[in-house]
CSV table of N, CA and C in Angstrom, one decimal:
chain,number,residue,atom,x,y,z
A,1169,MET,N,-16.6,22.2,-6.0
A,1169,MET,CA,-16.7,23.0,-4.8
A,1169,MET,C,-16.4,22.2,-3.5
A,1170,PHE,N,-16.8,20.9,-3.5
A,1170,PHE,CA,-16.6,20.1,-2.3
A,1170,PHE,C,-15.5,19.1,-2.6
A,1171,SER,N,-14.5,19.5,-3.4
A,1171,SER,CA,-13.4,18.6,-3.7
A,1171,SER,C,-12.5,18.3,-2.5
A,1172,ILE,N,-12.5,19.2,-1.5
A,1172,ILE,CA,-11.7,19.1,-0.3
A,1172,ILE,C,-12.2,17.9,0.6
A,1173,PHE,N,-13.5,17.5,0.4
A,1173,PHE,CA,-14.1,16.5,1.2
A,1173,PHE,C,-13.9,15.1,0.6
A,1174,LYS,N,-13.4,15.0,-0.7
A,1174,LYS,CA,-13.2,13.7,-1.3
A,1174,LYS,C,-12.0,13.0,-0.7
A,1175,SER,N,-12.2,11.7,-0.5
A,1175,SER,CA,-11.1,11.0,0.0
A,1175,SER,C,-10.0,10.7,-1.0
A,1176,ASN,N,-8.8,10.7,-0.6
A,1176,ASN,CA,-7.7,10.5,-1.5
A,1176,ASN,C,-7.3,9.0,-1.4
A,1177,PRO,N,-7.6,8.3,-2.5
A,1177,PRO,CA,-7.3,6.8,-2.5
A,1177,PRO,C,-5.8,6.5,-2.4
A,1178,LEU,N,-4.9,7.4,-2.9
A,1178,LEU,CA,-3.5,7.2,-2.8
A,1178,LEU,C,-3.0,7.3,-1.4
A,1179,LYS,N,-3.6,8.1,-0.6
A,1179,LYS,CA,-3.2,8.2,0.8
A,1179,LYS,C,-3.5,6.9,1.6
A,1180,LYS,N,-4.6,6.4,1.3
A,1180,LYS,CA,-5.0,5.1,2.0
A,1180,LYS,C,-4.1,4.0,1.5
A,1181,LEU,N,-3.9,3.9,0.2
A,1181,LEU,CA,-3.1,2.9,-0.3
A,1181,LEU,C,-1.7,2.9,0.2
A,1182,ASN,N,-1.1,4.1,0.3
A,1182,ASN,CA,0.2,4.3,0.8
A,1182,ASN,C,0.3,3.9,2.3
A,1183,GLN,N,-0.7,4.2,3.0
A,1183,GLN,CA,-0.7,3.8,4.4
A,1183,GLN,C,-0.8,2.3,4.6
A,1184,ARG,N,-1.6,1.6,3.7
A,1184,ARG,CA,-1.7,0.2,3.8
A,1184,ARG,C,-0.4,-0.5,3.3
A,1185,TYR,N,0.2,0.1,2.3
A,1185,TYR,CA,1.5,-0.4,1.8
A,1185,TYR,C,2.6,-0.3,2.9
A,1186,ALA,N,2.7,0.8,3.6
A,1186,ALA,CA,3.6,1.0,4.7
A,1186,ALA,C,3.4,0.0,5.8
A,1187,ALA,N,2.1,-0.2,6.1
A,1187,ALA,CA,1.7,-1.1,7.2
A,1187,ALA,C,2.1,-2.6,6.9
A,1188,LYS,N,1.9,-3.0,5.6
A,1188,LYS,CA,2.2,-4.3,5.2
A,1188,LYS,C,3.7,-4.5,5.3
A,1189,LEU,N,4.5,-3.5,4.8
A,1189,LEU,CA,6.0,-3.7,4.9
A,1189,LEU,C,6.4,-3.8,6.3
A,1190,GLU,N,5.8,-3.0,7.2
A,1190,GLU,CA,6.2,-3.1,8.6
A,1190,GLU,C,5.9,-4.4,9.2
A,1191,GLN,N,4.7,-5.0,8.9
A,1191,GLN,CA,4.3,-6.3,9.3
A,1191,GLN,C,5.3,-7.3,8.8
A,1192,ALA,N,5.7,-7.2,7.5
A,1192,ALA,CA,6.6,-8.1,6.9
A,1192,ALA,C,8.0,-8.1,7.6
A,1193,MET,N,8.4,-6.9,8.0
A,1193,MET,CA,9.7,-6.7,8.7
A,1193,MET,C,9.7,-7.4,10.0
A,1194,HIS,N,8.6,-7.3,10.8
A,1194,HIS,CA,8.4,-7.9,12.1
A,1194,HIS,C,8.4,-9.4,11.9
A,1195,ALA,N,7.7,-9.9,10.9
A,1195,ALA,CA,7.7,-11.4,10.7
A,1195,ALA,C,9.1,-11.9,10.4
A,1196,GLN,N,9.8,-11.1,9.6
A,1196,GLN,CA,11.2,-11.6,9.2
A,1196,GLN,C,12.1,-11.6,10.5
A,1197,ARG,N,11.9,-10.6,11.3
A,1197,ARG,CA,12.8,-10.5,12.5
A,1197,ARG,C,12.4,-11.7,13.5
A,1198,LYS,N,11.2,-12.1,13.5
A,1198,LYS,CA,10.8,-13.3,14.3
A,1198,LYS,C,11.2,-14.6,13.7
A,1199,GLY,N,11.6,-14.6,12.4
A,1199,GLY,CA,12.1,-15.8,11.8
A,1199,GLY,C,10.9,-16.5,11.0
A,1200,ASP,N,9.8,-15.9,10.9
A,1200,ASP,CA,8.7,-16.5,10.2
A,1200,ASP,C,8.8,-16.1,8.7
A,1201,ILE,N,9.6,-16.8,8.0
A,1201,ILE,CA,9.8,-16.5,6.6
A,1201,ILE,C,8.6,-16.7,5.7
A,1202,ARG,N,7.8,-17.7,6.0
A,1202,ARG,CA,6.5,-17.9,5.2
A,1202,ARG,C,5.6,-16.6,5.3
A,1203,ALA,N,5.4,-16.2,6.5
A,1203,ALA,CA,4.6,-15.0,6.7
A,1203,ALA,C,5.2,-13.7,6.1
A,1204,TYR,N,6.5,-13.7,6.2
A,1204,TYR,CA,7.3,-12.5,5.6
A,1204,TYR,C,7.0,-12.5,4.0
A,1205,SER,N,7.1,-13.7,3.4
A,1205,SER,CA,6.9,-13.7,2.0
A,1205,SER,C,5.5,-13.4,1.6
A,1206,MET,N,4.5,-13.9,2.4
A,1206,MET,CA,3.1,-13.6,2.1
A,1206,MET,C,2.8,-12.1,2.2
A,1207,LEU,N,3.3,-11.5,3.3
A,1207,LEU,CA,3.1,-10.1,3.5
A,1207,LEU,C,3.8,-9.2,2.4
A,1208,THR,N,5.0,-9.7,2.0
A,1208,THR,CA,5.7,-8.9,1.0
A,1208,THR,C,4.9,-9.0,-0.3
A,1209,ALA,N,4.3,-10.2,-0.6
A,1209,ALA,CA,3.5,-10.3,-1.8
A,1209,ALA,C,2.3,-9.4,-1.8
A,1210,GLU,N,1.7,-9.3,-0.6
A,1210,GLU,CA,0.5,-8.4,-0.5
A,1210,GLU,C,0.9,-7.0,-0.7
A,1211,ALA,N,2.1,-6.6,-0.1
A,1211,ALA,CA,2.6,-5.3,-0.3
A,1211,ALA,C,2.9,-5.0,-1.8
A,1212,GLU,N,3.4,-5.9,-2.5
A,1212,GLU,CA,3.6,-5.7,-3.9
A,1212,GLU,C,2.3,-5.5,-4.7
A,1213,GLN,N,1.2,-6.2,-4.3
A,1213,GLN,CA,-0.1,-6.0,-4.9
A,1213,GLN,C,-0.6,-4.6,-4.7
A,1214,ILE,N,-0.4,-4.1,-3.4
A,1214,ILE,CA,-0.8,-2.8,-3.1
A,1214,ILE,C,0.0,-1.8,-3.9
A,1215,GLU,N,1.3,-2.0,-4.0
A,1215,GLU,CA,2.2,-1.1,-4.8
A,1215,GLU,C,1.7,-1.1,-6.3
A,1216,ASN,N,1.2,-2.2,-6.8
A,1216,ASN,CA,0.7,-2.2,-8.2
A,1216,ASN,C,-0.6,-1.4,-8.3
A,1217,GLN,N,-1.4,-1.4,-7.2
A,1217,GLN,CA,-2.6,-0.6,-7.2
A,1217,GLN,C,-2.3,0.9,-7.2
A,1218,ILE,N,-1.2,1.2,-6.4
A,1218,ILE,CA,-0.8,2.6,-6.3
A,1218,ILE,C,-0.4,3.1,-7.7
A,1219,LYS,N,0.4,2.3,-8.3
A,1219,LYS,CA,0.9,2.7,-9.7
A,1219,LYS,C,-0.3,2.9,-10.6
A,1220,ALA,N,-1.3,2.0,-10.6
A,1220,ALA,CA,-2.4,2.1,-11.4
A,1220,ALA,C,-3.2,3.4,-11.2
A,1221,VAL,N,-3.4,3.7,-9.9
A,1221,VAL,CA,-4.1,4.9,-9.6
A,1221,VAL,C,-3.3,6.2,-10.0
A,1222,GLU,N,-2.0,6.1,-9.9
A,1222,GLU,CA,-1.2,7.3,-10.3
A,1222,GLU,C,-1.3,7.4,-11.8
A,1223,LEU,N,-1.3,6.3,-12.5
A,1223,LEU,CA,-1.4,6.4,-14.0
A,1223,LEU,C,-2.8,7.0,-14.4
A,1224,THR,N,-3.8,6.6,-13.8
A,1224,THR,CA,-5.1,7.1,-14.1
A,1224,THR,C,-5.2,8.6,-13.7
A,1225,ASN,N,-4.6,9.0,-12.6
A,1225,ASN,CA,-4.6,10.4,-12.2
A,1225,ASN,C,-3.8,11.2,-13.2
A,1226,LYS,N,-2.7,10.7,-13.7
A,1226,LYS,CA,-1.8,11.4,-14.6
A,1226,LYS,C,-2.5,11.5,-15.9
A,1227,SER,N,-3.2,10.5,-16.4
A,1227,SER,CA,-3.8,10.6,-17.7
A,1227,SER,C,-5.1,11.3,-17.7
A,1228,GLY,N,-5.7,11.4,-16.5
A,1228,GLY,CA,-7.0,12.1,-16.3
A,1228,GLY,C,-6.8,13.6,-16.2
A,1229,SER,N,-5.6,14.0,-15.8
A,1229,SER,CA,-5.4,15.5,-15.6
A,1229,SER,C,-5.1,16.2,-16.8
């Protein structure tokens, strides 16, 4: 009944993923390759979390 009030973890993860990619892009433009690589690695971890959530949602449905 109150499923409309549940938070969507995919939405939050996608927002975090997009923000990390944007931060990485800005770091790359400034020439900070070390920060770029660290931010890209964090974005990849978030992407893996997104895939895991999608798999659990797919198998749970």
